[in-house]
CSV table of C-alpha atoms and ligand atoms in Angstrom, one decimal:
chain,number,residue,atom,x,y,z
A,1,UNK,CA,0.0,0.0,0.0
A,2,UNK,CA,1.7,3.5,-0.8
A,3,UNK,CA,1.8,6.0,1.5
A,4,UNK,CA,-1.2,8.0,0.5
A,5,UNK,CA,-3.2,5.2,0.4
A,6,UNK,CA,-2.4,4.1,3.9
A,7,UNK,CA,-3.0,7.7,5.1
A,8,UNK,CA,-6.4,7.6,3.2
A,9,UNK,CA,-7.3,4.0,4.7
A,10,UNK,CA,-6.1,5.3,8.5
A,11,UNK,CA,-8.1,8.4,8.0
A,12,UNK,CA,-11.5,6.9,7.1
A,13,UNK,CA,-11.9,6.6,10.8
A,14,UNK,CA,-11.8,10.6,11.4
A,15,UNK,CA,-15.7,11.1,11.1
A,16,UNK,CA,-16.1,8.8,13.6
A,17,UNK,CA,-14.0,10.5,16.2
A,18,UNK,CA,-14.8,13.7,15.7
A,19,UNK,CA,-17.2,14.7,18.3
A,20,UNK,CA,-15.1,12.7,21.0
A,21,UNK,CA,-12.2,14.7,19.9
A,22,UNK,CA,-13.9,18.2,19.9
A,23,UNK,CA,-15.6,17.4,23.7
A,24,UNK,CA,-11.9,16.5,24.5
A,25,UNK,CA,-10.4,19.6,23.1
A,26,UNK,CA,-13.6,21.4,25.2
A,27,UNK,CA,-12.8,19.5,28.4
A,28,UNK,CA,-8.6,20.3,28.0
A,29,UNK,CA,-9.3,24.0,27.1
A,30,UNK,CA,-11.7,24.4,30.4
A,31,UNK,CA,-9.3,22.9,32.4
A,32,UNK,CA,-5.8,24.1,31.8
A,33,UNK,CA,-2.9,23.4,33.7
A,34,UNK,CA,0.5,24.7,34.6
A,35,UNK,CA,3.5,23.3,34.0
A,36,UNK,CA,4.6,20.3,35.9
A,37,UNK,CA,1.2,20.0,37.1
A,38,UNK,CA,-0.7,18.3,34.8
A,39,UNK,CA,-2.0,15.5,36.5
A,40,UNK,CA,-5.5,15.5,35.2
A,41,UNK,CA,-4.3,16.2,31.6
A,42,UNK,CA,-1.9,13.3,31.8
A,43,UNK,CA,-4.5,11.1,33.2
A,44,UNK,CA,-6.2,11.9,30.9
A,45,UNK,CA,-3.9,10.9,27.8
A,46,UNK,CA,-2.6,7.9,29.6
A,47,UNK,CA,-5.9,6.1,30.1
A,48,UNK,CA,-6.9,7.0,26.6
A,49,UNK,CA,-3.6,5.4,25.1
A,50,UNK,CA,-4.3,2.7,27.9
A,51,UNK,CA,-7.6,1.8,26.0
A,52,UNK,CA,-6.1,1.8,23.0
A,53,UNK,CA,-3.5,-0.9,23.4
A,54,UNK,CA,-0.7,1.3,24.0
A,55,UNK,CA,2.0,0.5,26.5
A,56,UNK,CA,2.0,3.4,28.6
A,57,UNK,CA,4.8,4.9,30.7
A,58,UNK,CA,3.3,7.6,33.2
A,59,UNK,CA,5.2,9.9,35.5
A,60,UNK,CA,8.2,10.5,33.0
A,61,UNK,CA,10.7,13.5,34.5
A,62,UNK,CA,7.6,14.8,36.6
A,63,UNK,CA,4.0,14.6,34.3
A,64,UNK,CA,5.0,13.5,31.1
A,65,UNK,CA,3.5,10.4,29.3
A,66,UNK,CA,4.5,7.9,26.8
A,67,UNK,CA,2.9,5.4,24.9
A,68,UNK,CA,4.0,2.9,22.7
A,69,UNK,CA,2.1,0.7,19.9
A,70,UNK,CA,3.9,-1.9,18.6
A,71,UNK,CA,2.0,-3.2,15.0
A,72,UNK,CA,5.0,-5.3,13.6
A,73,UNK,CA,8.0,-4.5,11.8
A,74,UNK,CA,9.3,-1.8,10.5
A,75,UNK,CA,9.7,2.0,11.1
A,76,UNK,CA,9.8,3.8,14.4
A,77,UNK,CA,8.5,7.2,14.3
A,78,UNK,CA,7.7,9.7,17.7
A,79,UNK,CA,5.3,12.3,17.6
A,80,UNK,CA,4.9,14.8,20.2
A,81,UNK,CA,2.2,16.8,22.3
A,82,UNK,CA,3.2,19.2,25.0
A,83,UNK,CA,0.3,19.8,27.8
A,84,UNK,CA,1.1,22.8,29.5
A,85,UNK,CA,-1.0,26.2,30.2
A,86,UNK,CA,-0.2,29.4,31.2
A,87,UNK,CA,-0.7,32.3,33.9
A,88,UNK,CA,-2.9,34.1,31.6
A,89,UNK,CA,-6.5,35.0,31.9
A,90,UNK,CA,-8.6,34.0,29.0
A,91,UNK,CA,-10.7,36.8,27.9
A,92,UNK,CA,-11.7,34.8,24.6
A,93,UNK,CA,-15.5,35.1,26.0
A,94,UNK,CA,-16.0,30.7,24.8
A,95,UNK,CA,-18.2,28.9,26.4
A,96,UNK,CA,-16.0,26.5,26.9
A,97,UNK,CA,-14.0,29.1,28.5
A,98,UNK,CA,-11.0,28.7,31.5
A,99,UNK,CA,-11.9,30.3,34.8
A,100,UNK,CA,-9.0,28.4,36.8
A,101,UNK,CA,-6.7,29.6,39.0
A,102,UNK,CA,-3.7,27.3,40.3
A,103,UNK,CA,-0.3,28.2,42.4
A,104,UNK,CA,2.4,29.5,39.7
A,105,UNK,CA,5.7,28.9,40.2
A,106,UNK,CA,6.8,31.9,42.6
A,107,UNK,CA,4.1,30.6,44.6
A,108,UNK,CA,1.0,32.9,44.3
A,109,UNK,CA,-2.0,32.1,43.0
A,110,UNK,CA,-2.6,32.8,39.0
A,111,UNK,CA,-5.1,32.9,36.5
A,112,UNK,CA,-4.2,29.7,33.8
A,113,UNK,CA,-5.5,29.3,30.3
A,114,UNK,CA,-4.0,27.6,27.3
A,115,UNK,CA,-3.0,30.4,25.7
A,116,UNK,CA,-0.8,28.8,23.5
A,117,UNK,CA,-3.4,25.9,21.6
A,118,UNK,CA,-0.9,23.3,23.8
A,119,UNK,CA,-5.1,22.0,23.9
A,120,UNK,CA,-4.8,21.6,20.3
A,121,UNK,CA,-1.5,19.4,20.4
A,122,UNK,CA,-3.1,17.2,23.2
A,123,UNK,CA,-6.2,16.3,20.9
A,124,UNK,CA,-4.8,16.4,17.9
A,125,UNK,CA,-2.1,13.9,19.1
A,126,UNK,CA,-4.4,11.6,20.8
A,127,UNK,CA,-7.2,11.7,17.7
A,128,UNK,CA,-4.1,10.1,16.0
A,129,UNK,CA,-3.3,7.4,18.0
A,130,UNK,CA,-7.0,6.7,18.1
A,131,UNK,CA,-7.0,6.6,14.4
A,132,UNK,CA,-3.5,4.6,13.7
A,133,UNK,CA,-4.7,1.4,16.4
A,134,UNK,CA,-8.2,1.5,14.6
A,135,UNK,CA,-6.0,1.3,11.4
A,136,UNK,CA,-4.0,-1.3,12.3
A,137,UNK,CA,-3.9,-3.2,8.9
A,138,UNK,CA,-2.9,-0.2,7.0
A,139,UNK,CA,0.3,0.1,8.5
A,140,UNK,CA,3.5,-1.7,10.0
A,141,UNK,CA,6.4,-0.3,12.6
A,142,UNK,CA,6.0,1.2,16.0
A,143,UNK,CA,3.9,4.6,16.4
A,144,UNK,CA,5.0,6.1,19.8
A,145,UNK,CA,2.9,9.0,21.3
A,146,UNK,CA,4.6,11.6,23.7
A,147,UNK,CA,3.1,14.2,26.1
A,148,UNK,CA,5.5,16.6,27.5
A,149,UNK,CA,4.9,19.0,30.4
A,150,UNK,CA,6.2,22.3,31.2
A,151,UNK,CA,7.1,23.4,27.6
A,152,UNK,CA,6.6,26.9,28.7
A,153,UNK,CA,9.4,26.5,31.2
A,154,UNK,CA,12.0,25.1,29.4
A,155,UNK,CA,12.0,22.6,31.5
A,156,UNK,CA,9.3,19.5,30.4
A,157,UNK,CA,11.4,17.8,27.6
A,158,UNK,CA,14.3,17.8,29.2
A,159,UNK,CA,13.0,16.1,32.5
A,160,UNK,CA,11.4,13.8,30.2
A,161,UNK,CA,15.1,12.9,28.9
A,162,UNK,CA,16.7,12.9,32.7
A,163,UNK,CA,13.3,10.4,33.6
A,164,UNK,CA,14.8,7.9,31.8
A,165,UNK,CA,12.9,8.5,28.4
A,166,UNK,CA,15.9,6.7,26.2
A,167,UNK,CA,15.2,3.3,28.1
A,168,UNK,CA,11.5,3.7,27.6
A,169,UNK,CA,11.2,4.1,23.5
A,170,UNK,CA,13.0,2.3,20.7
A,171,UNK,CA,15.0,4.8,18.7
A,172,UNK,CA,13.1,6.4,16.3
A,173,UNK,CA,13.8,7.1,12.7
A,174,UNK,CA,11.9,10.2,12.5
A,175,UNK,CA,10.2,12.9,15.6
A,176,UNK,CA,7.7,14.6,14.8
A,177,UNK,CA,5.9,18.2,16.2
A,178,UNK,CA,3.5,20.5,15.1
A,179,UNK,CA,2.1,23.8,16.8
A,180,UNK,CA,-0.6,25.8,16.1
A,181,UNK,CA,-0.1,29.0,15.2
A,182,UNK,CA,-1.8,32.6,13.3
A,183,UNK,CA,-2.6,30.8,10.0
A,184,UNK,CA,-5.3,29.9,8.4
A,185,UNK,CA,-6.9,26.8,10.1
A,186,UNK,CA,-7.0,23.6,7.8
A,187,UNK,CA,-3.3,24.6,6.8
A,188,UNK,CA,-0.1,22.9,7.3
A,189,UNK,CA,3.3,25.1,6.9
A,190,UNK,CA,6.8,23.2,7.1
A,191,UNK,CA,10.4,24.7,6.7
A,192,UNK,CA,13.2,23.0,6.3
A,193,UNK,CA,16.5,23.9,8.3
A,194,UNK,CA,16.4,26.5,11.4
A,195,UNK,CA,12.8,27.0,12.2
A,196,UNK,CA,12.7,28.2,15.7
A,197,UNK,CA,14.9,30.3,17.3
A,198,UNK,CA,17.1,30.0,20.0
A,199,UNK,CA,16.5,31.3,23.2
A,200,UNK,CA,17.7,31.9,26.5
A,201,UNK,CA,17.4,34.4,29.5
A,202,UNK,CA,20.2,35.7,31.2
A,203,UNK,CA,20.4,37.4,34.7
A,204,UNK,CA,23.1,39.8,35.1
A,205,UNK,CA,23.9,41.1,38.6
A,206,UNK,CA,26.3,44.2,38.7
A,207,UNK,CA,28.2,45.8,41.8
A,208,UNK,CA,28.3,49.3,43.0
A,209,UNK,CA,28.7,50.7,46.5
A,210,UNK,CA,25.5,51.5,48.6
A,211,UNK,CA,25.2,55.5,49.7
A,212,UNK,CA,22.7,58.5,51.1
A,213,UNK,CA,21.0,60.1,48.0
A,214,UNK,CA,22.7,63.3,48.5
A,215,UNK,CA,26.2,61.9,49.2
A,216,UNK,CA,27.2,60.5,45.6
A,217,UNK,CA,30.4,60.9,45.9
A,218,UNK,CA,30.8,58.2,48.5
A,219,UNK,CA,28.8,55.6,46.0
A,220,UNK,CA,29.3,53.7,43.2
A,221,UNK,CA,25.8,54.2,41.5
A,222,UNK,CA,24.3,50.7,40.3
A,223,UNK,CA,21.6,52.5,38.7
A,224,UNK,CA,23.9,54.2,36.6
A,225,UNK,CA,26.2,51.5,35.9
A,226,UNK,CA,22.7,49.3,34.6
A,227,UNK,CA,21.6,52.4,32.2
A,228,UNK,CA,25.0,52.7,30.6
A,229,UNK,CA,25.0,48.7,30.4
A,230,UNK,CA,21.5,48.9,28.8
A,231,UNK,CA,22.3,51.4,26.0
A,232,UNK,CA,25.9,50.0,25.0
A,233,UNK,CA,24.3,46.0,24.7
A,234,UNK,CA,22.0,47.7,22.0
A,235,UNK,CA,24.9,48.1,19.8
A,236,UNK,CA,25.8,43.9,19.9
A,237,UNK,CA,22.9,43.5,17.7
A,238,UNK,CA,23.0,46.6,15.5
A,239,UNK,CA,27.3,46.9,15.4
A,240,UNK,CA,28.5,43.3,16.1
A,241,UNK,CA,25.8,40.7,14.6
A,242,UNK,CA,26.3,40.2,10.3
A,243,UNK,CA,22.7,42.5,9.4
A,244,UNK,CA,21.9,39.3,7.3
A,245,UNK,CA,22.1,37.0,10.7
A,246,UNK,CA,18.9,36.9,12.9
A,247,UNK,CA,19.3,38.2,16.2
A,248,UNK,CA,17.8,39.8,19.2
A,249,UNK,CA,19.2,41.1,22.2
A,250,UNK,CA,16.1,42.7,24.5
A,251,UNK,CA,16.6,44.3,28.5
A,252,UNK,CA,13.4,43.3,29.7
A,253,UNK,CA,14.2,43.8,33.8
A,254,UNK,CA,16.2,46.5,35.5
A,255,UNK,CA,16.1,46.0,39.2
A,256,UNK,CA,18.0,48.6,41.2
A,257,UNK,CA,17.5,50.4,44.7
A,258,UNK,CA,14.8,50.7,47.1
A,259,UNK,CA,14.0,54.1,47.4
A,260,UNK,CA,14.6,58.0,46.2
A,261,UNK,CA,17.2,59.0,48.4
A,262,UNK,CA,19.4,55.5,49.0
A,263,UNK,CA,21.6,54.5,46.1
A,264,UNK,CA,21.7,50.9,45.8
A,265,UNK,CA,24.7,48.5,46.4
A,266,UNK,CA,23.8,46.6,43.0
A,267,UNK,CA,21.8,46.0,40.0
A,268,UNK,CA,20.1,43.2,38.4
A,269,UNK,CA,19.3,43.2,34.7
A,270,UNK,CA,17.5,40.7,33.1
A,271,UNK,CA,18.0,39.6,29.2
A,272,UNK,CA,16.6,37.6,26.3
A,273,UNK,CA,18.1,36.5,23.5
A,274,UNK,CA,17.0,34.6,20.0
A,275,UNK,CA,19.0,33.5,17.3
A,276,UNK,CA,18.8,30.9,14.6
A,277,UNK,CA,22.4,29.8,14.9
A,278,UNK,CA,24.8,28.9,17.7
A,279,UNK,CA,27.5,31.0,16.2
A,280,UNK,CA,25.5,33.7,16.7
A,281,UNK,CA,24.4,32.7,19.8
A,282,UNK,CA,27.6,32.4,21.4
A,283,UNK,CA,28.7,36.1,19.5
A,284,UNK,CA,26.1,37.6,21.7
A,285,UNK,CA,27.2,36.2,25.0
A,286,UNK,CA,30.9,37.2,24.8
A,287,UNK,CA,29.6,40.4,23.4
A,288,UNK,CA,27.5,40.8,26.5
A,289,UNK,CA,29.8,39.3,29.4
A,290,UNK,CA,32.6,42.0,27.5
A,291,UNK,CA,30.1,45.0,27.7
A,292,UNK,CA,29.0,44.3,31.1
A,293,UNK,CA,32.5,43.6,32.6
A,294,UNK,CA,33.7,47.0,30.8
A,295,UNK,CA,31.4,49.3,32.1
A,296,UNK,CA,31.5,47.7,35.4
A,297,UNK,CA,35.4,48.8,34.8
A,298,UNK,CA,34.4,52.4,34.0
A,299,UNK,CA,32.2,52.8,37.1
A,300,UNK,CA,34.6,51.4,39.5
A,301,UNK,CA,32.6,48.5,40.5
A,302,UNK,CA,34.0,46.9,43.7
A,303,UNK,CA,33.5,43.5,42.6
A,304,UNK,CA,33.1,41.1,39.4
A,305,UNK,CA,29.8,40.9,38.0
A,306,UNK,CA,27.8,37.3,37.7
A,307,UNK,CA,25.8,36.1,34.9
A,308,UNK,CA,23.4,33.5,35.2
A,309,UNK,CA,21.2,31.7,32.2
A,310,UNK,CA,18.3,30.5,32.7
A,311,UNK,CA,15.0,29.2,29.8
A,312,UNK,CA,16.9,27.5,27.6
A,313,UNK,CA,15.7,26.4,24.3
A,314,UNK,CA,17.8,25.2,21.8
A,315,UNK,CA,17.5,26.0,18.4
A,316,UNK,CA,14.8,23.9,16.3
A,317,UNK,CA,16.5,23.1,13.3
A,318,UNK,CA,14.5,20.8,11.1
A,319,UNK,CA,16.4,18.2,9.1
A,320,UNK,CA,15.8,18.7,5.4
A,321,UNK,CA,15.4,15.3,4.5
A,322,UNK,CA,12.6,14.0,7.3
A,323,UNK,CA,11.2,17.5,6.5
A,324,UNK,CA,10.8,17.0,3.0
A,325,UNK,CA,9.2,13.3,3.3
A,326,UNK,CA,6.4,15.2,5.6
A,327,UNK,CA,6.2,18.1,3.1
A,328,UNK,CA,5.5,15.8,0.0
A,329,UNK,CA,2.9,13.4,2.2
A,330,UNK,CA,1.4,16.9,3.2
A,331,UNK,CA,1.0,18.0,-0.6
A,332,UNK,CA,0.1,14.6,-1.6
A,333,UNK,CA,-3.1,14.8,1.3
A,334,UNK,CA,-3.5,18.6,1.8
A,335,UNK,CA,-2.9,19.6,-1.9
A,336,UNK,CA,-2.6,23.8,-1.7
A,337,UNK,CA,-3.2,23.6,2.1
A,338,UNK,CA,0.6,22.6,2.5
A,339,UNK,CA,2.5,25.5,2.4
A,340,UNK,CA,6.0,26.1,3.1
A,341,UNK,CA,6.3,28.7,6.5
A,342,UNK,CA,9.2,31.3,7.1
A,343,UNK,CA,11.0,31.2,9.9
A,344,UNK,CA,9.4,32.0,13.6
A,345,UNK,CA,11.0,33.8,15.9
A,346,UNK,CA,9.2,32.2,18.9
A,347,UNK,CA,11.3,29.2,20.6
A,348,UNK,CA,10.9,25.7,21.9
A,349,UNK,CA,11.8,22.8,23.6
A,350,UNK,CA,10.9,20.3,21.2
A,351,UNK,CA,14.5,19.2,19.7
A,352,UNK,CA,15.6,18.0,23.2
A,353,UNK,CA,13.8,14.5,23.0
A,354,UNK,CA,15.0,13.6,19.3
A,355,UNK,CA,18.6,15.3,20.1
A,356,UNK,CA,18.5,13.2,23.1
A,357,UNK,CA,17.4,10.0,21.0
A,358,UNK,CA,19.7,10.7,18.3
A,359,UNK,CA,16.7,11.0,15.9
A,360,UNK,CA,16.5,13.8,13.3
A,361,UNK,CA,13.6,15.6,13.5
A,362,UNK,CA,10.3,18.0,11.9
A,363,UNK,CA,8.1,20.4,13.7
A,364,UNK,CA,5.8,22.2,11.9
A,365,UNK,CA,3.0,25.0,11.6
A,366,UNK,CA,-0.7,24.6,12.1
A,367,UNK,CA,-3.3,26.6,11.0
A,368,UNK,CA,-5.4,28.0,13.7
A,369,UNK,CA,-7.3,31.3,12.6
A,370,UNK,CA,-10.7,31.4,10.9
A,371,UNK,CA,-9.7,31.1,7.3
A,372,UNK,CA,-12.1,34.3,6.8
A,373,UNK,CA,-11.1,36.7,9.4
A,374,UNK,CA,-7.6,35.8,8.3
A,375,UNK,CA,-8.2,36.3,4.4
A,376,UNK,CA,-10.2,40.2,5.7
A,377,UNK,CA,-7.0,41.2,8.5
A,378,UNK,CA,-4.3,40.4,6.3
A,379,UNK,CA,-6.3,42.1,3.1
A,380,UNK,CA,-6.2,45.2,5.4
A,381,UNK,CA,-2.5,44.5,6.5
A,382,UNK,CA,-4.9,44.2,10.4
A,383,UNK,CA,-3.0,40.7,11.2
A,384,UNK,CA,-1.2,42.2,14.3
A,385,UNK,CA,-4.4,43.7,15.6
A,386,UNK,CA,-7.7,41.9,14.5
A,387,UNK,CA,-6.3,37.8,14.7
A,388,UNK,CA,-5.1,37.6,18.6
A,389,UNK,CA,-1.5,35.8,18.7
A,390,UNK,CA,-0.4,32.9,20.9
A,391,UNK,CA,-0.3,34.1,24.7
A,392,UNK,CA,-2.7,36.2,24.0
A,393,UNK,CA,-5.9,36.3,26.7
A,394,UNK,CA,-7.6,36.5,23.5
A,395,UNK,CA,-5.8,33.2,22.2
A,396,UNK,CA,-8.6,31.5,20.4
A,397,UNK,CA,-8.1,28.6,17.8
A,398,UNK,CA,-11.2,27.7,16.1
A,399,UNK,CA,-11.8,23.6,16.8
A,400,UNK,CA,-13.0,23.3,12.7
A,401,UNK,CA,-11.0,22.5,10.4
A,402,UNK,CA,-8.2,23.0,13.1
A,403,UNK,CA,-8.6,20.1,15.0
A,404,UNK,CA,-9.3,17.7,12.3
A,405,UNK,CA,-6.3,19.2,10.0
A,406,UNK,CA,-3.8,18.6,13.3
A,407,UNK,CA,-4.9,14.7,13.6
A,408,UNK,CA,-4.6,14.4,10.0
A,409,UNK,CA,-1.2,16.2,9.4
A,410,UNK,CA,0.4,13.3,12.6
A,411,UNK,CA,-1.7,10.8,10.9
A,412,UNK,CA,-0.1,11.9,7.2
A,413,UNK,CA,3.4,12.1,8.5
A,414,UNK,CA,3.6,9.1,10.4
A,415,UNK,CA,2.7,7.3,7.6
A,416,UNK,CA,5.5,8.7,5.3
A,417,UNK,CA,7.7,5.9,6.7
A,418,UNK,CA,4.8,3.4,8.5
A,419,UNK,CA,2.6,2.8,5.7
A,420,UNK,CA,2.2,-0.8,5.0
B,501,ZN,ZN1,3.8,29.3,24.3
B,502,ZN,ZN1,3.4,26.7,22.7
């Protein structure tokens, strides 16, 4: 059986999950949770897989889920879900709305919504299992389904990998991810090479020497130090960094002093940074650590200044050749609806299970807006404004042709190398 016609055999069984799927996607979005506590979510998934005939690993790193199906020889391919919400409060105004609140992670109580579709993932993922073991004729390998948590803090994928995930899968020949994003629903977008950008967050703290507001000359002024540090890192980007690389170098915390008249004894500044190569990544960082030590030089600084990184995500670089198996099974199914996406400047934690599995790797964009209110925004160049963006309280897939195209687009690419 070729491909296509394996993907057309597995996907005769979509009309028949469809309302299961869209009450799950209901249920998920009305109950979000934060990272590293998705219980209910993984319980979810795991009795589900369970049901299916998976063999299901629960508890991986903290709440993270694998199942298994083993359907003969051949193939191993991984696709991936992450479950995680976050502290935002959904003003989308659905029915089917989130008014949950949960303890965030500096301990006070927050507002949670999936913001960013991870709902989506979680149903689209678990529609496709449902469909490849009602399928199980049309194709031959090993299908393994993965659930991550805590995407949004760097952290899920990783502790999946430190749980002991490489004992708990057979190495797969391809990994798969999507993620739903501001185009039109009942789309598929891939890109071959660096997709999503690098990121990380540093924390610089710089010395001065503590004084009485009106007795400068007895300080060394941390709030002045931070300034001149903030203006001089906004030449690494604009004077060090080739214009034709991609990079970004944003301040987005200054924390200095107490009060009007008391100069502080230090400064902490916080960065983020995104590139789509580690060249440049590393460029940026000796750029910064030089910068930072310099001025702290020019003001006198009694001590040495500490950096600290924290958020990691690595760079998602898809590898041409699994990505252009899944981009011709996508044109093959989705005909015009398989586009090829630019790059996203948005970052991920995705690459750390395949990296960690030596498995090359795909992860690709999903459609999410209505097709309509997308075609009228981006007629009016209103994109930014009218069609809210991932995080957004206003975060609102629609579940139509979104949900279906999701299930389809696993169902597709798994099948590239497990069709019978
Ligand atoms: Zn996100
Ligand atoms: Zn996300």
């Amino acid at each position: 059986m070729s491909a296509a016609s394996a993907a057309e055999a597995v996907l005769d069984g979509a009309a028949g999950i469809r309302q299961w799927q869209e009450d799950l996607y209901r249920d998920l979005h009305a109950n979000p949770e934060l990272g590293h506590q998705e219980t209910r979510t993984a319980g979810i998934v795991a009795q589900e897989l369970r049901s299916l005939g998976f063999d299901v690993h629960e508890h991986v790193g903290t709440t993270g889920v694998v199942g298994v199906l083993t359907n003969g020889d051949g193939p191993v391919v991984l696709a991936r879900a992450d479950m995680d919400a976050l502290p935002v409060a959904e003003a989308t105004g659905l029915p089917y709305a989130s008014t949950v609140r949960a303890v965030g992670t500096d301990g006070k109580e927050v507002p949670v919504m999936h913001a960013c579709g991870h709902d989506v993932h979680v149903a689209c993922l678990l529609g496709a299992a449902r469909l490849m073991a009602g399928a199980r004729s049309s194709w031959s390998g090993t299908f393994v389904a993965l659930f991550q948590p805590a995407e949004e803090l760097a952290e899920g994928a990783s502790r999946m990998v430190d749980g002991g995930l490489a004992q708990l899968v057979p190495k797969p020949d391809a990994v798969l991810g999507q993620h739903v994003l501001t185009y039109p629903a009942g789309t598929v977008g891939t890109h071959a090479g660096p997709f999503l950008s690098l990121g990380q967050s540093m924390r610089v703290t710089v010395h001065g020497q503590g004084s009485h507001g009106s007795m400068p000359h007895l300080s060394v002024d941390p709030a002045v130090l931070a300034a001149m540090i903030v203006v001089r890192l906004q030449t690494v980007v604009s004077r060090e960094i080739n214009p034709d690389e991609f990079a970004v170098l944003t301040v987005g915390r200054i924390a200095v002093g107490t009060k009007s008249n008391i100069i502080g004894d230090h400064a902490v500044l916080e960065l983020n940074l995104r590139a789509y190569s580690e060249e440049t990544h590393k460029k940026m960082v000796s750029a910064i650590e030089r910068i930072v030590r310099a001025e702290c030089a020019a003001s006198g600084s009694p001590k040495e200044p500490e950096f600290e990184t924290y958020d990691n995500y690595p760079l998602t670089d898809n590898d041409p050749d699994v990505t252009a198996r899944v981009a011709a099974a996508f044109r093959s199914h989705f005909g015009d609806a398989a586009t090829a996406v630019g790059r996203q400047t948005a970052s991920e934690d995705f690459s750390i299970v395949p990296r960690a599995l030596g498995a090359p790797y795909t992860y690709w964009a999903l459609g999410g807006t209505d097709p309509e209110l997308y075609r009228s925004a981006a007629e009016r160049g209103a994109l930014a404004t009218e069609v809210p963006g991932n995080h957004s309280p206003r975060f609102a897939p629609v579940i139509q042709p979104t949900l279906q195209t999701g299930t389809a687009a696993v169902v597709v690419a798994a099948l590239a190398w497990l069709a019978a």
